[in-house]
Short mmCIF file of C-alpha atoms and ligand atoms in Angstrom, two decimals:
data_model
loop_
_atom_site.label_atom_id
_atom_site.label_comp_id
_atom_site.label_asym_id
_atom_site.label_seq_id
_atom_site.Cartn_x
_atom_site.Cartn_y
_atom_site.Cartn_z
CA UNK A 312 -17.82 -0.36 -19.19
CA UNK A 313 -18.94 -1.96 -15.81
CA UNK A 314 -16.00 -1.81 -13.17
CA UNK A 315 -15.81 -4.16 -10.16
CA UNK A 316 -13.53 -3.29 -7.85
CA UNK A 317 -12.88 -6.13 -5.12
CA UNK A 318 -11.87 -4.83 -0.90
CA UNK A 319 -13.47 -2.69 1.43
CA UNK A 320 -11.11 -0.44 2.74
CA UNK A 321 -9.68 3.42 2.34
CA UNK A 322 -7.53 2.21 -0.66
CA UNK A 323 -10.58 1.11 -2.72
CA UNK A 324 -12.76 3.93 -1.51
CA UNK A 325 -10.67 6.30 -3.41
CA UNK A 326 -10.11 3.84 -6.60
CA UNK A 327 -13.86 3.65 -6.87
CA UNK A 328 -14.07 7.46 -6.55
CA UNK A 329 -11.65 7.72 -9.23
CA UNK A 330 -12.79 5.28 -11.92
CA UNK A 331 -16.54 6.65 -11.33
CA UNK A 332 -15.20 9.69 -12.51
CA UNK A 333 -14.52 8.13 -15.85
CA UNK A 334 -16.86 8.70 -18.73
CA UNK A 335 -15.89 5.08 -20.08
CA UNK A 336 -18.05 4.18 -16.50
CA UNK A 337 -21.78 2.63 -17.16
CA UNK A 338 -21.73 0.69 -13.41
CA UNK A 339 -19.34 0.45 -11.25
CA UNK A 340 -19.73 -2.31 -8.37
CA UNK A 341 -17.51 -2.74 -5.14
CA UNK A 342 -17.32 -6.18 -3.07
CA UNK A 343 -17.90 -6.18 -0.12
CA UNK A 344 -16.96 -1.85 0.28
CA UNK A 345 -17.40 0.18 2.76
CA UNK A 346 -19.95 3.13 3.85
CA UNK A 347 -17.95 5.60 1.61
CA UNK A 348 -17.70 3.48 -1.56
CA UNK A 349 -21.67 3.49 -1.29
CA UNK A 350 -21.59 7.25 -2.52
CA UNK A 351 -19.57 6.26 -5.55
CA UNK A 352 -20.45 2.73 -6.67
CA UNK A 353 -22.84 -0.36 -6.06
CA UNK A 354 -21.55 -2.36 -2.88
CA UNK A 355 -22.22 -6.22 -3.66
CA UNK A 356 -21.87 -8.40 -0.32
CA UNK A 357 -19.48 -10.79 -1.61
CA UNK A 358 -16.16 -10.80 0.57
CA UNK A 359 -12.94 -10.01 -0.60
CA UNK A 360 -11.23 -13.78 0.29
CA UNK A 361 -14.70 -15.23 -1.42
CA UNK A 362 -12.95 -16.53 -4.78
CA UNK A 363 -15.90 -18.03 -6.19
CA UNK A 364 -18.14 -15.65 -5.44
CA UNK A 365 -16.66 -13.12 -7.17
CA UNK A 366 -15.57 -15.29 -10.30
CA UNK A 367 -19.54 -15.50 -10.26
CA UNK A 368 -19.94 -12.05 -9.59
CA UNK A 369 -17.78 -10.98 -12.54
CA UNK A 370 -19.64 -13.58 -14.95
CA UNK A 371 -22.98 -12.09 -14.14
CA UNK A 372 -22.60 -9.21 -14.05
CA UNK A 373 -21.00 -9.28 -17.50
CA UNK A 374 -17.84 -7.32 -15.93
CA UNK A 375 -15.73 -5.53 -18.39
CA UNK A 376 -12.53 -4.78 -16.16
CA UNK A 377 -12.22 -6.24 -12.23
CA UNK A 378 -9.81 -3.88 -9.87
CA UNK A 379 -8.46 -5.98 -7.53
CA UNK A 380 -7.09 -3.67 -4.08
CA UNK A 381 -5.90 -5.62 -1.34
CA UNK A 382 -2.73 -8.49 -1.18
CA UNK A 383 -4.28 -11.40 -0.05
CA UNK A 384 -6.74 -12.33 -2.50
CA UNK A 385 -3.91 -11.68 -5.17
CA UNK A 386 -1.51 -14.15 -3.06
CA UNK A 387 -4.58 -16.79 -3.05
CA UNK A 388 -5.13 -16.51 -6.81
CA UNK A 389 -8.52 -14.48 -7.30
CA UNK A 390 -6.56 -12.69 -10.89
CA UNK A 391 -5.83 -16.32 -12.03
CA UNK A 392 -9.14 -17.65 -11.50
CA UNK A 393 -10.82 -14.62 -12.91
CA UNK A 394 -8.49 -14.48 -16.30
CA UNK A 395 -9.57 -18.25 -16.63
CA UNK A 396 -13.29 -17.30 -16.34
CA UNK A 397 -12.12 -14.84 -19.44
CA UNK A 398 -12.26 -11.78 -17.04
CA UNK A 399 -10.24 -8.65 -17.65
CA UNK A 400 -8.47 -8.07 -14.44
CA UNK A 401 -6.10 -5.15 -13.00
CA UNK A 402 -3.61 -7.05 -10.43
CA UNK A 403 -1.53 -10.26 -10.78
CA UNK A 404 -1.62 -13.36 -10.36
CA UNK A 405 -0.49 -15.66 -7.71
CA UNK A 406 3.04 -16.13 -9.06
CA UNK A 407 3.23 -12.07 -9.29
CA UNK A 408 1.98 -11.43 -5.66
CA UNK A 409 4.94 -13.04 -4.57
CA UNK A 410 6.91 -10.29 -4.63
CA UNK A 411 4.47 -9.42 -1.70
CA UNK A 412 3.86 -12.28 -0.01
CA UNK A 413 7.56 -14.15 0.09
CA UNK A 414 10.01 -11.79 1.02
CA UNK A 415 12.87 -14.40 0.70
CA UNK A 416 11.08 -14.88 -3.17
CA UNK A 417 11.42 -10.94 -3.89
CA UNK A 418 15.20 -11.01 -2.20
CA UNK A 419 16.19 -13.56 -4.91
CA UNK A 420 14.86 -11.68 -7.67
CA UNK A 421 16.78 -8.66 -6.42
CA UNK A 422 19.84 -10.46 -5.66
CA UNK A 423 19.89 -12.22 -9.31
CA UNK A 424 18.26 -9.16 -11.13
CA UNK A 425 20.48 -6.64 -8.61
CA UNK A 426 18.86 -4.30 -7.73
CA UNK A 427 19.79 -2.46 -4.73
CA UNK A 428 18.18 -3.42 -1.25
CA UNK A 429 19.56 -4.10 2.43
CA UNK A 430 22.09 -7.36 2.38
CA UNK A 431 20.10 -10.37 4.18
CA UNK A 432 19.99 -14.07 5.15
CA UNK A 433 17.12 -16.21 5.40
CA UNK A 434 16.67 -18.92 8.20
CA UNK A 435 14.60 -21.64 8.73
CA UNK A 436 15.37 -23.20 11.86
CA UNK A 437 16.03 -22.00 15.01
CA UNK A 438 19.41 -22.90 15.62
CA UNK A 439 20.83 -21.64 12.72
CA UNK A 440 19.19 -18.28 13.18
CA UNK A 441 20.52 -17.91 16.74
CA UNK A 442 24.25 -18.83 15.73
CA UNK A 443 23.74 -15.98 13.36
CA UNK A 444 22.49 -13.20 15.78
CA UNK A 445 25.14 -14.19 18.43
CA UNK A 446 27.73 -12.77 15.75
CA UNK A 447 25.78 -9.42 14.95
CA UNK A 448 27.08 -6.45 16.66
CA UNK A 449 25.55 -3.73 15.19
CA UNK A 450 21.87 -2.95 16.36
CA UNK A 451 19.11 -2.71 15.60
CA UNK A 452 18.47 -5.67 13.58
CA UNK A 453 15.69 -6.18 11.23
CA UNK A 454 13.73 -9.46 11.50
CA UNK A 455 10.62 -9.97 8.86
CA UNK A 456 8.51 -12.97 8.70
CA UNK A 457 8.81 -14.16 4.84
CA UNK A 458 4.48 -13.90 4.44
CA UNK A 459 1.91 -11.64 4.49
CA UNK A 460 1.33 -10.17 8.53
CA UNK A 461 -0.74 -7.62 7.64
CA UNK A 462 2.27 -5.35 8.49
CA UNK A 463 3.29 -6.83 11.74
CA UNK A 464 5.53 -9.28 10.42
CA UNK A 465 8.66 -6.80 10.57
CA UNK A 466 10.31 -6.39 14.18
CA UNK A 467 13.78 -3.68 14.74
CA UNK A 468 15.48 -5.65 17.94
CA UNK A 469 17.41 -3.32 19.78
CA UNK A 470 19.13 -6.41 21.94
CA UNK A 471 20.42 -9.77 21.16
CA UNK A 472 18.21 -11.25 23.65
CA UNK A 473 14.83 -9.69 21.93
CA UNK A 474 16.53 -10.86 18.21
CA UNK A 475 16.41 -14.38 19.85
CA UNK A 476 13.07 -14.40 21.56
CA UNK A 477 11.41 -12.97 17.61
CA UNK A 478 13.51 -15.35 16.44
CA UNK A 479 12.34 -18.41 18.36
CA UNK A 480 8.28 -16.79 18.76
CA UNK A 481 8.19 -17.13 14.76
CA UNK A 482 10.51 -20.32 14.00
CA UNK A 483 9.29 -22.70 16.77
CA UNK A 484 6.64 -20.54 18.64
CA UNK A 485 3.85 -20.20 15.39
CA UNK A 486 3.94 -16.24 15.76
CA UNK A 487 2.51 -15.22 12.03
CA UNK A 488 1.64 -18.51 11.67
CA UNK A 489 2.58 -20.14 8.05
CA UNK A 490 3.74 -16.41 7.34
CA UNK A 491 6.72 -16.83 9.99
CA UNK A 492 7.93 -20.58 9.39
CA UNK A 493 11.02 -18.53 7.34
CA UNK A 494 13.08 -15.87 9.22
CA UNK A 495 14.94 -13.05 7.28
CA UNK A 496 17.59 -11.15 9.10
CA UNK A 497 18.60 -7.56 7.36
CA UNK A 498 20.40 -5.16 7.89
CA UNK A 499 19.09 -1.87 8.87
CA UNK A 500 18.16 0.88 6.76
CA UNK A 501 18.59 4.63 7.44
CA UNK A 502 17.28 7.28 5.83
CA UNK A 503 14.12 8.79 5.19
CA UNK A 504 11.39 6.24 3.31
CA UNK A 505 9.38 7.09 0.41
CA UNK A 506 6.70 5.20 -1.79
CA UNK A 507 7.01 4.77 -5.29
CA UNK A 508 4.12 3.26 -7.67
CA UNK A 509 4.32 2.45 -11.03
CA UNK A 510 1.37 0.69 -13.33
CA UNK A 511 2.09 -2.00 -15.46
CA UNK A 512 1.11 -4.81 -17.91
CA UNK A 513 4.53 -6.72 -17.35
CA UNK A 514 6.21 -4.98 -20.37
CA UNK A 515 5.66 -1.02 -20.58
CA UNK A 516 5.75 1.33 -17.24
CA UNK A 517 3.81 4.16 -16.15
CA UNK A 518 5.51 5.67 -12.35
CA UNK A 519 3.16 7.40 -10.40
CA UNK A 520 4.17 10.28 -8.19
CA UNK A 521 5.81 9.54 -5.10
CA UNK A 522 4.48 9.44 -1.45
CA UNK A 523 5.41 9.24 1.54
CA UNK A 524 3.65 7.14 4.29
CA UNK A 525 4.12 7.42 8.30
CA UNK A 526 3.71 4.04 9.66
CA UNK A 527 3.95 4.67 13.55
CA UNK A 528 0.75 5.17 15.29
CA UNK A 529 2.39 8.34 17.13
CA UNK A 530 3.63 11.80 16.33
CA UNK A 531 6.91 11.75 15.91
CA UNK A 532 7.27 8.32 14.77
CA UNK A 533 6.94 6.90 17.84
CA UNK A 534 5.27 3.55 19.02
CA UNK A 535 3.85 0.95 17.22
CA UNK A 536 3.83 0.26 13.45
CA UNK A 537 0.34 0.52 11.90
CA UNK A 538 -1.00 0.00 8.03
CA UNK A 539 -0.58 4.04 7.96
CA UNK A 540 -1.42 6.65 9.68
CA UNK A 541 -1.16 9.40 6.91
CA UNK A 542 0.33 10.17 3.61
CA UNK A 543 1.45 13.25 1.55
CA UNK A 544 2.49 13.37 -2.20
CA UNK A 545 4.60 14.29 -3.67
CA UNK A 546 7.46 13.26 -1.33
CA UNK A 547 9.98 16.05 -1.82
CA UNK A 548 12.56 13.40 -0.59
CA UNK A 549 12.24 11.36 -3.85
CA UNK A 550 12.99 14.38 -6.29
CA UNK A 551 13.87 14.51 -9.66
CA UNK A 552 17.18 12.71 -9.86
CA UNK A 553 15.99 10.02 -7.09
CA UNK A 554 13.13 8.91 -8.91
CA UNK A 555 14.74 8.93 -12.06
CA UNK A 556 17.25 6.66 -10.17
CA UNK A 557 14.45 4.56 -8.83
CA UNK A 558 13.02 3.82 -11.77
CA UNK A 559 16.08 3.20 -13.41
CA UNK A 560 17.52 0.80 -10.46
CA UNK A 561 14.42 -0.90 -9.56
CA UNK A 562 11.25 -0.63 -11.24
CA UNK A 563 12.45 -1.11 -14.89
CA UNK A 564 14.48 -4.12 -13.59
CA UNK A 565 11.72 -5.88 -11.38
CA UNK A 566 9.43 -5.35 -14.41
CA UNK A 567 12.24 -6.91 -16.62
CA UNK A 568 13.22 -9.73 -13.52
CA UNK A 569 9.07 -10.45 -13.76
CA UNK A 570 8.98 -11.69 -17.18
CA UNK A 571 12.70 -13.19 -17.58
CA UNK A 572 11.36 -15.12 -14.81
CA UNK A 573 7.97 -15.75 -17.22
CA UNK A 574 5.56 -14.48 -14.59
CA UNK A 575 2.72 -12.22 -16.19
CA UNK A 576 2.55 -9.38 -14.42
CA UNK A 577 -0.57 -7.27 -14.59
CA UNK A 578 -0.88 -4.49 -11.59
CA UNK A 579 1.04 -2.23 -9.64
CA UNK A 580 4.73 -2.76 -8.80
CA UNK A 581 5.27 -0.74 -5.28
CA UNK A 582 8.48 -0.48 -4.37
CA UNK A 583 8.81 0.65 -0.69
CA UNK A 584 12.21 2.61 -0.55
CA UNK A 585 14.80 3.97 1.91
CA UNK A 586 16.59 6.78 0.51
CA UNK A 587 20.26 6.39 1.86
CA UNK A 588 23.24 8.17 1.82
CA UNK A 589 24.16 5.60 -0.26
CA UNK A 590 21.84 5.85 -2.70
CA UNK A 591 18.27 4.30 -2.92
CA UNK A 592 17.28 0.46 -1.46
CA UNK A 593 14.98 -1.45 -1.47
CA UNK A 594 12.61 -2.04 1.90
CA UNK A 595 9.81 -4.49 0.23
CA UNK A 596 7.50 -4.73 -2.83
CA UNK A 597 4.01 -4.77 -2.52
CA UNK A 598 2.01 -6.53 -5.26
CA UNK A 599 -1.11 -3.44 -5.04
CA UNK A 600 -1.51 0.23 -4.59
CA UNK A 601 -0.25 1.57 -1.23
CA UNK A 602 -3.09 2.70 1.52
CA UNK A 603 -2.98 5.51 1.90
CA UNK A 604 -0.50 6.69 -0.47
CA UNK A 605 -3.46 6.22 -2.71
CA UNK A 606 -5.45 8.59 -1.31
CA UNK A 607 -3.37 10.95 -2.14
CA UNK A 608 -1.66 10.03 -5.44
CA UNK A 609 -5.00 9.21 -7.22
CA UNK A 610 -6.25 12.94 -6.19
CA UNK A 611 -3.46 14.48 -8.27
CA UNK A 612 -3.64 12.38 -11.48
CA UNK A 613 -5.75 14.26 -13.77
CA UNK A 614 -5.74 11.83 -16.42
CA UNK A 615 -8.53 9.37 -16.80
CA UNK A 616 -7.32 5.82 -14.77
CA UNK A 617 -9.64 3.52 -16.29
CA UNK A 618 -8.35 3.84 -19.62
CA UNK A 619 -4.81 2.79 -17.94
CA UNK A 620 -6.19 0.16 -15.95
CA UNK A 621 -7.84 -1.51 -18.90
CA UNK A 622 -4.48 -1.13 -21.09
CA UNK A 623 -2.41 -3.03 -18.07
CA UNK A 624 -5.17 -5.81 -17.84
CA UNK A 625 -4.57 -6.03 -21.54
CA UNK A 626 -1.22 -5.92 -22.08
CA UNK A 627 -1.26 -2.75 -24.31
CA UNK A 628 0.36 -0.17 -21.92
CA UNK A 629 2.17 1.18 -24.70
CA UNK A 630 -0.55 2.52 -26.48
CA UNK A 631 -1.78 4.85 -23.48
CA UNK A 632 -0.69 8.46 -23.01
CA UNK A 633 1.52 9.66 -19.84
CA UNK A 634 0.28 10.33 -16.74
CA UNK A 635 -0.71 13.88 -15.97
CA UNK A 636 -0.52 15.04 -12.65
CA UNK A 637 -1.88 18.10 -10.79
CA UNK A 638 1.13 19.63 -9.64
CA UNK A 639 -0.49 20.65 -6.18
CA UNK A 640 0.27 18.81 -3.23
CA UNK A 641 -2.14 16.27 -1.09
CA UNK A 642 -1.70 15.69 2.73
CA UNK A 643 -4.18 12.32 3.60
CA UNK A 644 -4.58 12.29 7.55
CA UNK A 645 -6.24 8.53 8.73
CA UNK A 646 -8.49 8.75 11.55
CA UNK A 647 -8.07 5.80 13.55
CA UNK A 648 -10.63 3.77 16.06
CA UNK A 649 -10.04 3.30 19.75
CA UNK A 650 -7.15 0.54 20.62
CA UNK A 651 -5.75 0.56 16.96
CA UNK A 652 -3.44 -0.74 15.92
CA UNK A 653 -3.43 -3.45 18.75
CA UNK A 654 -7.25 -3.39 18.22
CA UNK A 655 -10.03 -1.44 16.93
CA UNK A 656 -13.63 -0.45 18.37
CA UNK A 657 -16.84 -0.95 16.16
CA UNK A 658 -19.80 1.27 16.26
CA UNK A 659 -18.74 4.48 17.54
CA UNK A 660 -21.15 6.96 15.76
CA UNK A 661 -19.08 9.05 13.43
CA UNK A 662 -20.33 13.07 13.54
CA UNK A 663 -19.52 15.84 11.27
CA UNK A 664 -19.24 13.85 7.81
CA UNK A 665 -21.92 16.13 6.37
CA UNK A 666 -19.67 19.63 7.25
CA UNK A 667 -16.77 18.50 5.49
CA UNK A 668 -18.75 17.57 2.64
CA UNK A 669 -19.30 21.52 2.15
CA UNK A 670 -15.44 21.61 1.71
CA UNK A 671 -13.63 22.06 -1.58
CA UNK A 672 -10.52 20.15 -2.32
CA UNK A 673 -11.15 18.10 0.88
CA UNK A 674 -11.90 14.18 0.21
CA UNK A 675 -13.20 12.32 3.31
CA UNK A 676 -12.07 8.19 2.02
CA UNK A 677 -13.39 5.62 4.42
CA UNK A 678 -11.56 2.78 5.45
CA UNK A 679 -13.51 1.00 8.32
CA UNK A 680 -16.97 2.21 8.26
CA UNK A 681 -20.39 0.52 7.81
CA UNK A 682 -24.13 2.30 7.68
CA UNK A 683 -26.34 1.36 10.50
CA UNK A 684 -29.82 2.74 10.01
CA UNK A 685 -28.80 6.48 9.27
CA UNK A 686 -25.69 6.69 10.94
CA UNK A 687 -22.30 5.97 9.64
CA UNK A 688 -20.31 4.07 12.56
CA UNK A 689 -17.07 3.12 13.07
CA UNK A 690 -16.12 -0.96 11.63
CA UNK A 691 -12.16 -1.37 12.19
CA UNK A 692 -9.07 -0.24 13.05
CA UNK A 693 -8.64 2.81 10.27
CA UNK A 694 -11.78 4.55 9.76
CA UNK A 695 -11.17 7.50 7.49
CA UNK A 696 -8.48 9.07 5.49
CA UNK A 697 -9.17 12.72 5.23
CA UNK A 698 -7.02 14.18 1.98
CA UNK A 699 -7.17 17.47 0.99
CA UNK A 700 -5.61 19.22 -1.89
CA UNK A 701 -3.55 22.79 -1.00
CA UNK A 702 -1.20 25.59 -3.29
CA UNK A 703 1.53 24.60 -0.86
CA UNK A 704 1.87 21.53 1.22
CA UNK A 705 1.37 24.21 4.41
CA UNK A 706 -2.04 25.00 2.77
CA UNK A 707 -3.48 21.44 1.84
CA UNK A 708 -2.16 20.20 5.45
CA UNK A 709 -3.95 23.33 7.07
CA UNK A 710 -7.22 22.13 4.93
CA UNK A 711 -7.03 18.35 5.82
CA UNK A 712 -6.72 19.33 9.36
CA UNK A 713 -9.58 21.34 9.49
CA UNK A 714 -11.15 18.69 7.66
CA UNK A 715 -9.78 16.88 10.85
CA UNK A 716 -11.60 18.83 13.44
CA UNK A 717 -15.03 18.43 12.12
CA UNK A 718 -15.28 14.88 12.45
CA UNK A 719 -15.61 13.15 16.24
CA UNK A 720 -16.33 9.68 16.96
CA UNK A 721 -15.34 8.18 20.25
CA UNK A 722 -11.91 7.55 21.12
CA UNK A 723 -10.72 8.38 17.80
CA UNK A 724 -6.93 8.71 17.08
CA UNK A 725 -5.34 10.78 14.57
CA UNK A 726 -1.34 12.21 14.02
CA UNK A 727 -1.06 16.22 14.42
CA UNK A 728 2.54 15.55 12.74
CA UNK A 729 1.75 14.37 8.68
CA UNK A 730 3.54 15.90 6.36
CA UNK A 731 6.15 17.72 9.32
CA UNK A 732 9.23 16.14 6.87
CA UNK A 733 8.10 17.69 3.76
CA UNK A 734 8.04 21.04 6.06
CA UNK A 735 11.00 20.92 7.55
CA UNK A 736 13.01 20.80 4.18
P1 AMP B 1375 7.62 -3.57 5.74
O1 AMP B 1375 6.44 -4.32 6.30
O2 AMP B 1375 8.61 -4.43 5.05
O3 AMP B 1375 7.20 -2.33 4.98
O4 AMP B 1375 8.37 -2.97 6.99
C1 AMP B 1375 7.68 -2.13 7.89
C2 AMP B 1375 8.58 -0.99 8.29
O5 AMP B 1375 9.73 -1.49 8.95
C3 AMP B 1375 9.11 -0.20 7.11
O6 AMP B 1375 8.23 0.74 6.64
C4 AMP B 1375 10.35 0.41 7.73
O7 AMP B 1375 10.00 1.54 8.50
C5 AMP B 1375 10.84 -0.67 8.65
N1 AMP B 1375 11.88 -1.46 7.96
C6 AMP B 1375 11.72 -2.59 7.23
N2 AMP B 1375 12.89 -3.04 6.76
C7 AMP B 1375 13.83 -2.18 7.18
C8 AMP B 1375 15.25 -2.11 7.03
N3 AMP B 1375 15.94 -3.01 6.36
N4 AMP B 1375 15.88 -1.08 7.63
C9 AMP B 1375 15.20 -0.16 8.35
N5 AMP B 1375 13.87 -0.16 8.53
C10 AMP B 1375 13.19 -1.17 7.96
N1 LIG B 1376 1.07 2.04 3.41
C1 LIG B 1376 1.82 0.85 3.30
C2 LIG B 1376 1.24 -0.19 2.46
O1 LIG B 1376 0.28 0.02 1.75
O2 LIG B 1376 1.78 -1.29 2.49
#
């Protein structure tokens, strides 16, 4: 088969590692990539938000399956246009990746569909929205932009004054743009959060392990929300009788809400989750696989994913065997660039790639990098996701850590703190 698989960051570093592994495998190409997916597959120079360059791409390169990774070419319709062109493609289309990118559009299909989340209201103008906070008491509130923000859009006011300045910087001010024209107001979630992925062709199921991410660019989950700054799977929070009820509750009803609602849904269904003592809810949906909860779920699925993919771009789930997953635990720390998450530094020559190479078990994914003459160099805000594989989550922490303090660039930022929840149990 040849496999394209569309992004450029940590996410699709360690799907191309994965489906190269396949046998099924004859090319694999990755558009645009990254210095890392260069060891695995082809990178083609065609951007991710390029549409018709990779419809083109697909048709001539006579691709077999396309692998789309990131959100917003799925919100802007690259699956449609590529199923029209007769392409096989792994992600849905732009009626699917609105569970993503409208979060008042995935609230409606949980409300009708009920499946459990935080209660909310949605507001569109100012006013209304401010009459509204001056009746909350209870703090903090949660205030998301309805679009994609690249993971900014969600602020936790601890004051009624800061609910109304968010609230006025997205409705009148243009903060998020297009993104932020519609206000939600939820309540707020406690409890600890946890990841759960499950494949699908928009009839059948296949769950993935569950992960948990740490979003706050600080130890101790302090400071300011990032994409991720590390991962570990399997999330001893979700166990047995949680995921069970999680895929109960909300994944076999989202799947079911997709096609009452006649959208064909060909991808991953991510349902971000707060495990309260209430029971589990809802946080958001993503339309794609996590990043970098897939650097460490894809580590510990032994079975083949291409095969899988293919069945969920065809509609023939069914026919596929289950999952099987290495029962060892992976701990993914990122290695971020100077000024991340605010901003990131380019070009900082990245050392000790090579010595970690000489590891077993560890996995170095990159996320921003780019090859300059022989040197590997820093190229956004996350730069690497260093997983490693252990007995015991002590052990493959330990290992990723190590991993950790062979690699320097300059002003690079990493957590000393992943996987500290999954210890402390
Ligand atoms: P999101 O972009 O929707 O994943 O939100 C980013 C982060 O904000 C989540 O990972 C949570 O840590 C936090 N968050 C979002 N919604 C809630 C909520 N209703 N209650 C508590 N925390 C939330
Ligand atoms: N790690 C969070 C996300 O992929 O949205």
């Amino acid at each position: 088969m040849r496999v394209l698989v569309v992004g450029g960051g940590g996410r699709e570093h360690v799907l191309a590692w994965k489906i190269g592994q396949s046998p099924l495998v004859e090319r694999l190409l990755c558009a645009p990539g990254n210095a890392g997916t260069s060891d695995v597959a082809e990178n083609v120079a065609v951007k991710d938000g390029d549409l018709e360059g990779l419809v083109k791409l697909c048709k001539k390169e006579a691709i077999d399956l396309c692998v789309v990774g990131p959100e917003v070419p799925l919100a802007a319709g690259l699956a449609d246009r590529l199923r029209d062109a007769g392409v096989s493609v792994f992600g849905p289309g732009a009626a699917g990746a609105q569970l993503e990118a409208s979060k008042t559009y995935a609230k409606r299909l949980m409300q009708r569909y009920i499946i459990p989340s935080g209660s909310s209201r949605t507001f569109e103008d100012f006013e209304s929205a401010a009459e509204f906070l001056d009746a909350q008491q209870n703090y903090p509130l949660v205030l998301k932009a309805d679009g994609l923000a690249a993971g900014k859009g969600v602020v936790l006011p601890e004051t009624l004054d800061e609910a109304l300045t968010v609230a006025r910087d997205m409705l009148d001010g243009g903060r998020f743009g297009d993104a932020g024209r519609k206000l939600l107001i939820e309540e707020h979630l406690r409890g600890e959060e946890v990841s759960v992925l499950a494949l699908t062709d928009g009839k059948t199921l296949a769950v993935m392990e569950p992960a948990q991410d740490h979003k706050r660019i600080f130890d101790g989950d302090r400071g300011a929300n990032t994409g991720g700054m590390g991962a570990y799977s399997p999330a001893p929070v979700a166990d047995e009788a949680v995921l069970s009820e999680i895929t109960r509750e909300v994944l076999v009803r989202i799947v079911h809400a997709l096609a009452r609602e006649r959208v064909d849904y060909r991808g991953v269904v991510y349902a971000g989750m707060m495990i309260t003592r209430g029971g589990p809810r809802v946080i958001e949906f993503n339309c794609r696989f996590g990043d970098p909860e897939t650097q460490v779920i894809l580590p510990r699925l032994k079975s083949d994913l291409v095969p899988i993919l293919k069945a969920c771009a065809d509609g023939r789930l069914n026919t596929v065997p289950d999952l099987e997953w290495d029962p060892r635990p992976a701990v993914c720390v990122v290695m971020a660039s100077a000024g991340y998450p605010a901003t990131s530094s380019k070009g900082d020559v990245i050392e000790g790639l090579d010595d970690v190479r000489a590891m077993d078990d560890v996995f170095v994914f990159h996320a921003g990098t780019e090859r300059v003459g022989g040197e590997v160099v820093t190229a956004g805000g996350r730069v690497l996701g260093v997983t490693a594989l252990g007995d015991t989550v002590q052990a493959a922490r330990d290992r990723a850590y190590e991993a950790v303090e062979k690699i320097r660039f300059d002003g690079m930022q990493f957590r000393g703190d992943i996987a500290a929840r999954a210890l402390a149990r």
